[in-house]
Tab-separated table of C-alpha atoms in Angstrom:
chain	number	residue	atom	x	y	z
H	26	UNK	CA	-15.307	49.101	-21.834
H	27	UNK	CA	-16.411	48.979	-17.974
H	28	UNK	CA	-18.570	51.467	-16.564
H	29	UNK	CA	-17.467	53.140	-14.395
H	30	UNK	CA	-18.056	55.907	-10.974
H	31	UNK	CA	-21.302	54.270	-10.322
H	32	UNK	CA	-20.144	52.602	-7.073
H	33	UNK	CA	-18.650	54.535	-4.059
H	34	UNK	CA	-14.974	54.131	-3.446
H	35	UNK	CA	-15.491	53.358	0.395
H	36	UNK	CA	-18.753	51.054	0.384
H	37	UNK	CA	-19.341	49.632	-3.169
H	38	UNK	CA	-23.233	50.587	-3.269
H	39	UNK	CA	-24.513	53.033	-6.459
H	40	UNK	CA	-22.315	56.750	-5.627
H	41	UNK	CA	-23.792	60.081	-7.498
H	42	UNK	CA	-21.519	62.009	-5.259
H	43	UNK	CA	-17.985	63.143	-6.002
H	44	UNK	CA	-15.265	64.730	-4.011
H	45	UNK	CA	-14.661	68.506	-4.729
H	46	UNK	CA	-11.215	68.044	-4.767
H	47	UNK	CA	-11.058	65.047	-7.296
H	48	UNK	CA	-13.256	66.867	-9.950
H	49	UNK	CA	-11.046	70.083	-9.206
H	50	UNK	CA	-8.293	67.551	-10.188
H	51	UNK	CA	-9.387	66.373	-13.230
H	52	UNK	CA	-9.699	62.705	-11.517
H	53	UNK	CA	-12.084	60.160	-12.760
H	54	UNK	CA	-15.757	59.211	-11.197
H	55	UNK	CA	-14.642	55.391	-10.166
H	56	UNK	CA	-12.090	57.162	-7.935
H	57	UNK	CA	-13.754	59.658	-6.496
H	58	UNK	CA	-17.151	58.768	-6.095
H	59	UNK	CA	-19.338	58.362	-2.534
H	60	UNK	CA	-22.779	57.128	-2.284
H	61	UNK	CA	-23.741	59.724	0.744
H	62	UNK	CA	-21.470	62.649	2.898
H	63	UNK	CA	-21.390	60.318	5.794
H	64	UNK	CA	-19.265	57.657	3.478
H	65	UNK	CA	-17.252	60.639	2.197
H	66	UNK	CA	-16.173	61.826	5.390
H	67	UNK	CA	-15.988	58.045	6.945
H	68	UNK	CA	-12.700	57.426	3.897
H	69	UNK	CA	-11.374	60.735	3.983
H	70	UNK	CA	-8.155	59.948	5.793
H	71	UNK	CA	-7.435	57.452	3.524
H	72	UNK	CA	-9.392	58.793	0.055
H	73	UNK	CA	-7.109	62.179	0.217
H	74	UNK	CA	-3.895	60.375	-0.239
H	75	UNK	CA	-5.167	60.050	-3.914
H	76	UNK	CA	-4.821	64.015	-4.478
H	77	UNK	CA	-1.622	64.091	-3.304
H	78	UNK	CA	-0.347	61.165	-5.858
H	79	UNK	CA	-2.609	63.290	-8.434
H	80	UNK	CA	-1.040	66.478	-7.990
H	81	UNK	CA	2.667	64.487	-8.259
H	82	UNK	CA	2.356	63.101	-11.202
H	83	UNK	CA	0.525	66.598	-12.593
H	84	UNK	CA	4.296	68.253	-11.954
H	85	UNK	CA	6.003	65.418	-13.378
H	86	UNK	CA	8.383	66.091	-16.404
H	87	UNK	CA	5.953	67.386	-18.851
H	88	UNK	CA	8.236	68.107	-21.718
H	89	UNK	CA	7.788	67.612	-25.494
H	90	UNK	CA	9.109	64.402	-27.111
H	91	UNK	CA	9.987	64.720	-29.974
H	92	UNK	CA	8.249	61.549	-31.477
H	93	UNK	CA	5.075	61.957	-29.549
H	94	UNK	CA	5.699	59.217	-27.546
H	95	UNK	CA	6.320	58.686	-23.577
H	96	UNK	CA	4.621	57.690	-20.514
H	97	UNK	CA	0.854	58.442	-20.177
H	98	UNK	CA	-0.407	61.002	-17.616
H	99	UNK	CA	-3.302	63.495	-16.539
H	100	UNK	CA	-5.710	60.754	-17.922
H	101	UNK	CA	-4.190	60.203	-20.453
H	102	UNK	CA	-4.269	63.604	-22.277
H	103	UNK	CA	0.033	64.332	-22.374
H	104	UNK	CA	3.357	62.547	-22.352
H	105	UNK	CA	6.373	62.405	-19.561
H	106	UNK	CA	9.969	61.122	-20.529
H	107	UNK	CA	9.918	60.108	-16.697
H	108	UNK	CA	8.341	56.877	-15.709
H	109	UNK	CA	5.566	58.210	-12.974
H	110	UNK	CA	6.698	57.323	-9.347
H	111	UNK	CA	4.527	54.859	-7.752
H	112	UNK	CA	3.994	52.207	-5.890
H	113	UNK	CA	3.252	49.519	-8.559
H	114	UNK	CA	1.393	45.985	-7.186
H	115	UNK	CA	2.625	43.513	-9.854
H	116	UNK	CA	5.453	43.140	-12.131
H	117	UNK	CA	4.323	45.161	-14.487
H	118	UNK	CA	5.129	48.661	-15.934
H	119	UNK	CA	3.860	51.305	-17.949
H	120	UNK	CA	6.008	51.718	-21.217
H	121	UNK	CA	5.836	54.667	-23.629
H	122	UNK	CA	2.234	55.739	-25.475
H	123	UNK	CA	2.296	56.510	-29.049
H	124	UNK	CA	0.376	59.819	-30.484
H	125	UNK	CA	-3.034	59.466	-30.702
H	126	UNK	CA	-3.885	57.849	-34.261
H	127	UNK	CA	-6.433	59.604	-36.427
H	128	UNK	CA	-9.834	59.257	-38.159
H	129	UNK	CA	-10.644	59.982	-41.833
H	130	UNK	CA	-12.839	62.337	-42.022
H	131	UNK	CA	-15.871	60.397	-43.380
H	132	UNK	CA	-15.774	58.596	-40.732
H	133	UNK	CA	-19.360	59.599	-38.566
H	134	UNK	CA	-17.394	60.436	-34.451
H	135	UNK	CA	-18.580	60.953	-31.559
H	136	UNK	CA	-19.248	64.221	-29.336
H	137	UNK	CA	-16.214	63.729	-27.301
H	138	UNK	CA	-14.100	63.050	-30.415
H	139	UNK	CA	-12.627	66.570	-30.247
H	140	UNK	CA	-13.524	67.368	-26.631
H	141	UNK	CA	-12.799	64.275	-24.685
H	142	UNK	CA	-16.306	65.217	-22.916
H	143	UNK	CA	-19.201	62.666	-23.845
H	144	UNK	CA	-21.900	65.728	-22.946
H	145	UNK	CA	-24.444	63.698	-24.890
H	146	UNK	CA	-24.269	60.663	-22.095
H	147	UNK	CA	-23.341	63.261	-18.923
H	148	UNK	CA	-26.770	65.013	-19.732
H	149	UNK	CA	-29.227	62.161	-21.012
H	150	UNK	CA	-32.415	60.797	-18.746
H	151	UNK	CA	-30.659	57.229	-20.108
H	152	UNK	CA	-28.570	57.461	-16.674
H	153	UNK	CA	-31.565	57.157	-14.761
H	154	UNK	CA	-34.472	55.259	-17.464
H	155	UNK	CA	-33.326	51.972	-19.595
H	156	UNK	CA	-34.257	52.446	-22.932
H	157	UNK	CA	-36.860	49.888	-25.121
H	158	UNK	CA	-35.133	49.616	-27.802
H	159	UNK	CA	-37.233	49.861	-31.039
H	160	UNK	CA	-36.641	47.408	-34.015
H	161	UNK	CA	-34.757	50.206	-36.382
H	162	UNK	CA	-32.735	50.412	-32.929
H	163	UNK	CA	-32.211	47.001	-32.790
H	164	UNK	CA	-31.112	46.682	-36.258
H	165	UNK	CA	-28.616	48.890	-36.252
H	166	UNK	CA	-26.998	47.445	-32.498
H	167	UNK	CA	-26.490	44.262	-34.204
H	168	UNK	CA	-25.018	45.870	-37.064
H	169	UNK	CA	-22.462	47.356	-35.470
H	170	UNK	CA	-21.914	44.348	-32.805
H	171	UNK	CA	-21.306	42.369	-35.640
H	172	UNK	CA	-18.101	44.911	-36.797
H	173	UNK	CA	-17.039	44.947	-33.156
H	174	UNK	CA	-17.132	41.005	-33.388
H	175	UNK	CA	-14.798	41.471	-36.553
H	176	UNK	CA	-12.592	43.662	-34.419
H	177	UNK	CA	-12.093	41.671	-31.799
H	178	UNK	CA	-11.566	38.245	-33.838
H	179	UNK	CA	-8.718	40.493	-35.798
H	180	UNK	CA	-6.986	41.693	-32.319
H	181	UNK	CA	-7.134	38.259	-31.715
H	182	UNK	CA	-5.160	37.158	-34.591
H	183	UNK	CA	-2.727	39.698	-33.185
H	184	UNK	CA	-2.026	38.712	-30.181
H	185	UNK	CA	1.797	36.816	-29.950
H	186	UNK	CA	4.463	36.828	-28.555
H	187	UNK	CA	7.059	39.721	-29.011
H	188	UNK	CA	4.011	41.900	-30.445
H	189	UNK	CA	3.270	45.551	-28.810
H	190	UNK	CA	-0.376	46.422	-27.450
H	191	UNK	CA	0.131	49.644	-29.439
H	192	UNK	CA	0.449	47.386	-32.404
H	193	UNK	CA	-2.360	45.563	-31.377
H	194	UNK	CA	-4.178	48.887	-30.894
H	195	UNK	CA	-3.229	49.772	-34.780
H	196	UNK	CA	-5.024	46.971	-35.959
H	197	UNK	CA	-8.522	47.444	-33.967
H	198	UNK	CA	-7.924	51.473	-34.913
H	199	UNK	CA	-7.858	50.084	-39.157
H	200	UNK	CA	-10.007	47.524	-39.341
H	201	UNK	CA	-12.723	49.951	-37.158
H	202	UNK	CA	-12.199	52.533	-39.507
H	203	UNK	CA	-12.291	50.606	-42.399
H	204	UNK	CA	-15.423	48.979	-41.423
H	205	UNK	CA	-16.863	53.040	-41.360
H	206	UNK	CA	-16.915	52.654	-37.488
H	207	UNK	CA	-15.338	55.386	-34.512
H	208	UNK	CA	-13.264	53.397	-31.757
H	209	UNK	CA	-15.573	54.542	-28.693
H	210	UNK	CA	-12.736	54.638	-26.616
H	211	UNK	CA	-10.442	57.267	-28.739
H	212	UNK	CA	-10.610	60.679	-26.672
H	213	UNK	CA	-13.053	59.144	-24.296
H	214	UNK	CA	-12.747	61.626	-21.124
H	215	UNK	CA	-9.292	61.838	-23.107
H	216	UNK	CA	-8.267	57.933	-22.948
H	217	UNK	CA	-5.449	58.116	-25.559
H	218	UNK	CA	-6.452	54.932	-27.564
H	219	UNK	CA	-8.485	52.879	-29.695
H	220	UNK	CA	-8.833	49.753	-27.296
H	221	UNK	CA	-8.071	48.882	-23.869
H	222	UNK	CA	-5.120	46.180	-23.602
H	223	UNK	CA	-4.947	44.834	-20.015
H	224	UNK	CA	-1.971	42.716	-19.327
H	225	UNK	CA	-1.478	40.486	-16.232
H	226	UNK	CA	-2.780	41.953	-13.368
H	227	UNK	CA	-4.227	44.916	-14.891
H	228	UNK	CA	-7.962	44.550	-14.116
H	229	UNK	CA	-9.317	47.138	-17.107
H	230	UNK	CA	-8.486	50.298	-18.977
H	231	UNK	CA	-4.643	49.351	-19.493
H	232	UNK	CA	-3.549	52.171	-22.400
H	233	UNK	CA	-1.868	49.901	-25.130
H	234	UNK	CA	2.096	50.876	-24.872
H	235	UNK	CA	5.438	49.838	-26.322
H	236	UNK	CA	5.772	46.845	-24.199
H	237	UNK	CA	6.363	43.647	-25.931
H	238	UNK	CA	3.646	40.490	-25.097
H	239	UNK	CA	5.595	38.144	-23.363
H	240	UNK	CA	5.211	34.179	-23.745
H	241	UNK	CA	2.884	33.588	-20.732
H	242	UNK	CA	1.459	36.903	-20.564
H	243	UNK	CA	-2.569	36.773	-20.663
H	244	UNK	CA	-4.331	39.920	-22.439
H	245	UNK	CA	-7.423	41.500	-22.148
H	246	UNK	CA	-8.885	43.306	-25.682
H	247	UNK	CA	-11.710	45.450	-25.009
H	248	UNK	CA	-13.541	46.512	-28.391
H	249	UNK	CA	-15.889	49.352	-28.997
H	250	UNK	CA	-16.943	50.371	-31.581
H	251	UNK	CA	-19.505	53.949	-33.021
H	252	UNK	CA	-21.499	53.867	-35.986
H	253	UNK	CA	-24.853	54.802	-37.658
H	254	UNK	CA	-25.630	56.199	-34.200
H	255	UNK	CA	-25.140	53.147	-31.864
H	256	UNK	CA	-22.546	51.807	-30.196
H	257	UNK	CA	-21.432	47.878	-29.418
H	258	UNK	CA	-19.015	47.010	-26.565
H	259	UNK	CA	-17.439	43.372	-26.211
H	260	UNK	CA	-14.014	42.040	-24.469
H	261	UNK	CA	-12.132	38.793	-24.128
H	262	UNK	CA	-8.737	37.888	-22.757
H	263	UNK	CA	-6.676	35.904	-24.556
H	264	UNK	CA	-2.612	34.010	-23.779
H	265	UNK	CA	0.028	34.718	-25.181
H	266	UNK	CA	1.779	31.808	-27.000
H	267	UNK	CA	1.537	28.189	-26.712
H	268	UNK	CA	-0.952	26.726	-24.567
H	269	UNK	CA	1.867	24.725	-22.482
H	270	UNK	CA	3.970	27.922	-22.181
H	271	UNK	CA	1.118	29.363	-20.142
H	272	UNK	CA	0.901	28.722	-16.170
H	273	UNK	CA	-2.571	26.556	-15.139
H	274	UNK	CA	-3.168	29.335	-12.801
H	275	UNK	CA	-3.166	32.223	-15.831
H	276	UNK	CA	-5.467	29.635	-17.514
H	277	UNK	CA	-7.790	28.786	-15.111
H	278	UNK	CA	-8.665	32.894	-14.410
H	279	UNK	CA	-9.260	33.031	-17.758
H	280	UNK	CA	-11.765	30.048	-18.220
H	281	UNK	CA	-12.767	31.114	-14.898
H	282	UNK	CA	-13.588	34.503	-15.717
H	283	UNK	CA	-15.839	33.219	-19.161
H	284	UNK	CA	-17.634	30.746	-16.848
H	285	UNK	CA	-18.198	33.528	-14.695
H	286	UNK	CA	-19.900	35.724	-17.861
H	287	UNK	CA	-21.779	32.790	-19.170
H	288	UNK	CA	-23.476	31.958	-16.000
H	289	UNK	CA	-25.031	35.721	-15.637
H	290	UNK	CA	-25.868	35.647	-19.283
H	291	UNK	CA	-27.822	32.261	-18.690
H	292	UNK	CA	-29.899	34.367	-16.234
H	293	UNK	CA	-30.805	37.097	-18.408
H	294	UNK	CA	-35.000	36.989	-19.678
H	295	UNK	CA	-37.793	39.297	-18.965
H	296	UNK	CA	-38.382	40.091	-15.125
H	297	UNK	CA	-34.784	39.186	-14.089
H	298	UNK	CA	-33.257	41.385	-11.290
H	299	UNK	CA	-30.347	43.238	-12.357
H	300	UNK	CA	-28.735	42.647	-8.928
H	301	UNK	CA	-29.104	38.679	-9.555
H	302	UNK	CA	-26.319	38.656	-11.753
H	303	UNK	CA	-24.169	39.418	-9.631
H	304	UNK	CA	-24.893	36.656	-7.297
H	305	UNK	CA	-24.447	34.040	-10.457
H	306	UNK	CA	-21.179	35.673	-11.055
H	307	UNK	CA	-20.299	35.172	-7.474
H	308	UNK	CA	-21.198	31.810	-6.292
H	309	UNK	CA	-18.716	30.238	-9.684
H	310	UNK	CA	-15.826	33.013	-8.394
H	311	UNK	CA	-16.087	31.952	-4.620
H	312	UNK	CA	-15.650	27.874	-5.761
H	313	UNK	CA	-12.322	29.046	-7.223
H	314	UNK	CA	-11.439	31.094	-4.357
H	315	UNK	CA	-11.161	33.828	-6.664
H	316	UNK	CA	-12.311	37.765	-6.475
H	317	UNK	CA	-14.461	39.914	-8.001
H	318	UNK	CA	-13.634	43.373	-8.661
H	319	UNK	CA	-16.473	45.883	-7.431
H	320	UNK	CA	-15.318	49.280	-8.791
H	321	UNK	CA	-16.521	48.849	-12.895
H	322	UNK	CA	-19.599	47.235	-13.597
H	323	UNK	CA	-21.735	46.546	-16.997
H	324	UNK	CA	-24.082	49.392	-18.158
H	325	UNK	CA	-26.699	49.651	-20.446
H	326	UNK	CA	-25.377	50.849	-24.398
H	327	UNK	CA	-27.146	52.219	-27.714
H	328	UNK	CA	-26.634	55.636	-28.222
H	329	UNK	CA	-24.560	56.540	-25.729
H	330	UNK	CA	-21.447	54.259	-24.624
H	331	UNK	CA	-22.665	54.183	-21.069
H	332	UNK	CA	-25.996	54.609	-19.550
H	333	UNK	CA	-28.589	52.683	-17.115
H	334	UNK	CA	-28.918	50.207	-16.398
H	335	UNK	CA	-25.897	49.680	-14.375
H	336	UNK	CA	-24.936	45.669	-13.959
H	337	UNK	CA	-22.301	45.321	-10.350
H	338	UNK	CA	-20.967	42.129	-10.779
H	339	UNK	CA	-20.761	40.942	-7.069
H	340	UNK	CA	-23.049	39.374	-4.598
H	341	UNK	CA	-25.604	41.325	-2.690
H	342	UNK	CA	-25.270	44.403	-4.717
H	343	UNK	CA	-28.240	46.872	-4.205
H	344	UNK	CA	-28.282	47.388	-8.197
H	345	UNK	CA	-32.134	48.984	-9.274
H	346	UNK	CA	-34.518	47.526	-11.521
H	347	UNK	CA	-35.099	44.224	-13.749
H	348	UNK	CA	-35.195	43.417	-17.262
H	349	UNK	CA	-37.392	44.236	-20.286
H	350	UNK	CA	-37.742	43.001	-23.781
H	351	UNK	CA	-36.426	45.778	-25.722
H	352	UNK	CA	-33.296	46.228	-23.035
H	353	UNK	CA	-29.753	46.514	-24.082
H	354	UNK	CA	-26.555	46.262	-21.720
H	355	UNK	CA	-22.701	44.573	-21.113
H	356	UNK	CA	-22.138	42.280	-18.803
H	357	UNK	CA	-18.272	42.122	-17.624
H	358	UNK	CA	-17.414	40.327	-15.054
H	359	UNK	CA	-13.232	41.051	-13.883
H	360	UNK	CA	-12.003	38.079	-12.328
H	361	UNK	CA	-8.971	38.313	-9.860
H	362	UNK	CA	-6.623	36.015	-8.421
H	363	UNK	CA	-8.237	36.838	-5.100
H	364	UNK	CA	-8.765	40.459	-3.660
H	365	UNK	CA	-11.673	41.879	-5.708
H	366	UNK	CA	-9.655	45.582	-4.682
H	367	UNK	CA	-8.022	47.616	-7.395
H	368	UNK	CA	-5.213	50.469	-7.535
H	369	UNK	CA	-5.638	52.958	-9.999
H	370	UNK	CA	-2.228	53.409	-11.731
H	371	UNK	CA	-0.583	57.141	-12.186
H	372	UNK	CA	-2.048	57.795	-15.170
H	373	UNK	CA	-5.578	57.913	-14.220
H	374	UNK	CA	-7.110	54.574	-16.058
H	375	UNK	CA	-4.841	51.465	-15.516
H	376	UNK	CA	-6.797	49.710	-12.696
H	377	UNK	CA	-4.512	46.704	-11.376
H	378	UNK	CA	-5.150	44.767	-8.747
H	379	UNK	CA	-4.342	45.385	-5.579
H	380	UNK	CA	-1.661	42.407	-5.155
H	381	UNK	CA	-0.293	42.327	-7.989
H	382	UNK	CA	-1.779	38.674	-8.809
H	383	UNK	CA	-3.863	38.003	-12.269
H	384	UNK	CA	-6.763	39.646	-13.564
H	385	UNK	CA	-8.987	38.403	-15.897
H	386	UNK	CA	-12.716	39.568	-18.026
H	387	UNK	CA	-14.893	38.561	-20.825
H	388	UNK	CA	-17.682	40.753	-21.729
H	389	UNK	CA	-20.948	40.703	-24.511
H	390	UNK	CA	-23.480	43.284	-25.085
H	391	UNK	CA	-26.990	41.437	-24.966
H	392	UNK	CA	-30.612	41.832	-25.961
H	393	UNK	CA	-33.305	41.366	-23.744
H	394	UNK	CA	-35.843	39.052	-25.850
H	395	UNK	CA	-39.285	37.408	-25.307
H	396	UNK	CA	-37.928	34.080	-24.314
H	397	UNK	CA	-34.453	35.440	-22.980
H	398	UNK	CA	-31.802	36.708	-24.620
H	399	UNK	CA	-29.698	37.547	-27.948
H	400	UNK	CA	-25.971	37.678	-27.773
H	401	UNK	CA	-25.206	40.603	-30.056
H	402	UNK	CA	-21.544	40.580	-29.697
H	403	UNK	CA	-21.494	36.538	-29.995
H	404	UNK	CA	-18.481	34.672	-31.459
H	405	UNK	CA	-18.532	33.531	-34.812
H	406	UNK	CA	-17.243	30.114	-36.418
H	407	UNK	CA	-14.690	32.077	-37.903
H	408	UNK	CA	-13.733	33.212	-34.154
H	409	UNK	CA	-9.859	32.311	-33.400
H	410	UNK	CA	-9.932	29.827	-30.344
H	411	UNK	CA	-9.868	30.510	-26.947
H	412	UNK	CA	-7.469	28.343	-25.002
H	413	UNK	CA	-9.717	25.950	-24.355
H	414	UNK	CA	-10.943	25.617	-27.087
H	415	UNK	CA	-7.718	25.141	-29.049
H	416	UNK	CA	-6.508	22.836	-26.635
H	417	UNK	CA	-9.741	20.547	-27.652
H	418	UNK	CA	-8.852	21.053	-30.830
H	419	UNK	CA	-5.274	19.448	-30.283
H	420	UNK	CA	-7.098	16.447	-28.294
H	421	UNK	CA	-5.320	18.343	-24.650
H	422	UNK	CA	-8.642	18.844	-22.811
């Protein structure tokens, strides 16, 4: 899961400012963040037609379904009957949100599981120092990477045709729960689900839904998973159905958007800038005319599910610091079909892109080693294939 609120809304450089009005509202960080008052008062006119959509969709139809479920709102924390007004970008819609599922109570949660407030990671000096991770540490990050990897590979094996994201969503919620872990995401700041399921041209933080996969469709899983004190964070996106029911276009995003990951993550040693990655991820975008999105970047992980270092994913970024042996943080590129701008949808966490075409991301959490790097979150040979690779597989690429 991206971080984000760590870039300002007007200029893309690191924010620790946010507007009055927004946290009055309840609104989230990567919406209402500025990096100094002269930005804030430079987007104003156009920043404070966001309260106005925020307070319309806070007096929407608010009333009690009877089976829990209906469309997301006020970040995710209640239900409408009423399909949010709004000026959608793509094709796409938001369909109706089950209940939130629940944990047994063995099962070791977070501090936000109750609250929806992670007060742990708001008030840690991890926002501002990167933690050297000590070998216990260490052991216990790859433990749990490994059960995200099982997570993912099983949401995977979900993904078809005809099958909801909220049944893809039951699956990572079981098999995380069975493996004595706490979906990070559940109750986050009040996010409503397990996993994020990002369809299409959703760019992150899609809430899975009722909606049906369609043949064609591409889907990004994002996986995160809590236990014995650490936390591992991975995504990939996947399409839906056969290979040659797919359009080259929603393909080539996808490969894109792994190429994209892999070339940052070829970067990563001791002394590397965390600004460079961004120019890696950059230079393979621009040669396929292709955006990336500036809002959500990677972000160091352990203890808390987001903290420094913070990893922008675009060119020329001003991001502070390099690496250490001992560091631990995501890398997750979001590759779009060309604007790198995103919309944030009514309910406060869908971030599609701004016109409507494809979006697509691939993400690892990674050590920081001697002579480079460890891929916690790596895939497995018992990984289902990407695309790609199944299309290898039946002698197509």
């Amino acid at each position: 899961m991206s971080s984000g609120g760590v870039v300002c809304v007007g200029c893309s450089l690191p924010a620790s400012l946010q507007c009055p009005k927004c946290l009055s509202l309840g609104l989230p960080p990567a919406v209402s963040s500025f990096c100094t008052q002269e930005c804030f008062k430079k987007n104003w006119a156009s920043h404070k037609a966001i309260h106005k959509l925020a307070k319309a969709s806070s007096k929407g139809n608010s009333e009690e379904l009877a089976d829990g479920w209906g469309y997301a709102i006020d970040r995710g924390s209640r239900r409408t009957a009423t399909m949010p007004a709004f000026p959608y970008p793509g094709a796409l819609r938001p369909a109706h949100v089950g209940p939130t599922r629940s944990v047994p109570a063995n099962v070791v949660k977070t501090d936000y599981a109750l609250t929806g407030i992670p007060v742990s990671e708001e008030e840690s000096r991890q926002q501002r120092i990167v933690p050297v991770r000590t070998e216990e540490e260490i052991a216990r990050l790859r433990a749990v990477c490994r059960l995200g990897r099982e997570v993912i590979d099983a949401a995977h094996r979900a993904v078809k045709p005809g099958v909801t994201t909220d049944e893809i969503d039951r699956v990572v919620h079981e098999v995380t729960v069975a493996g004595g872990g706490y979906p990070s995401p559940l109750n986050y700041y009040n996010f409503p689900k397990s996993c994020c399921t990002s369809v299409n041209e959703i760019i992150c933080h899609g809430i899975p839904d009722k909606r049906p996969l369609e043949e064609g469709d591409i889907v990004n899983v994002d996986i995160s998973v809590y236990r014995d004190g650490m936390h591992a964070d991975l995504n990939e996106t996947f399409v839906v159905g056969d290979n040659d029911k797919v359009s080259d276009e929603a393909k080539q995003i996808v490969l894109t958007a792994y190429q994209c990951l892999f070339k940052a993550i070829s970067l990563v040693k001791p002394g590397v800038r965390f600004r460079d990655f961004g120019d890696a991820i950059q230079s393979v975008a621009n040669r396929k005319g292709l955006g990336v999105t500036r809002t959500y970047c990677g972000h160091g992980i352990g203890e808390l599910f987001h903290c420094a270092p913070n990893i922008p994913h675009y060119a020329k970024n001003k991001a502070i610091g390099a690496a250490k042996v001992g560091h631990v943080f995501t890398i997750e590129p979001m590759i779009n079909g060309k604007s790198w701008r995103d919309v944030m949808w009514p309910d406060g966490w869908t971030a599609s892109t701004e016109d409507g075409r494809l979006s697509a991301q691939f993400e690892h959490t990674i050590l920081v080693t001697e002579d480079g790097y460890e891929l916690l979150t790596g895939r497995t040979p018992e990984s289902p294939p990407l695309w790609w690779e199944k299309s290898k597989e039946e002698g197509g690429l």
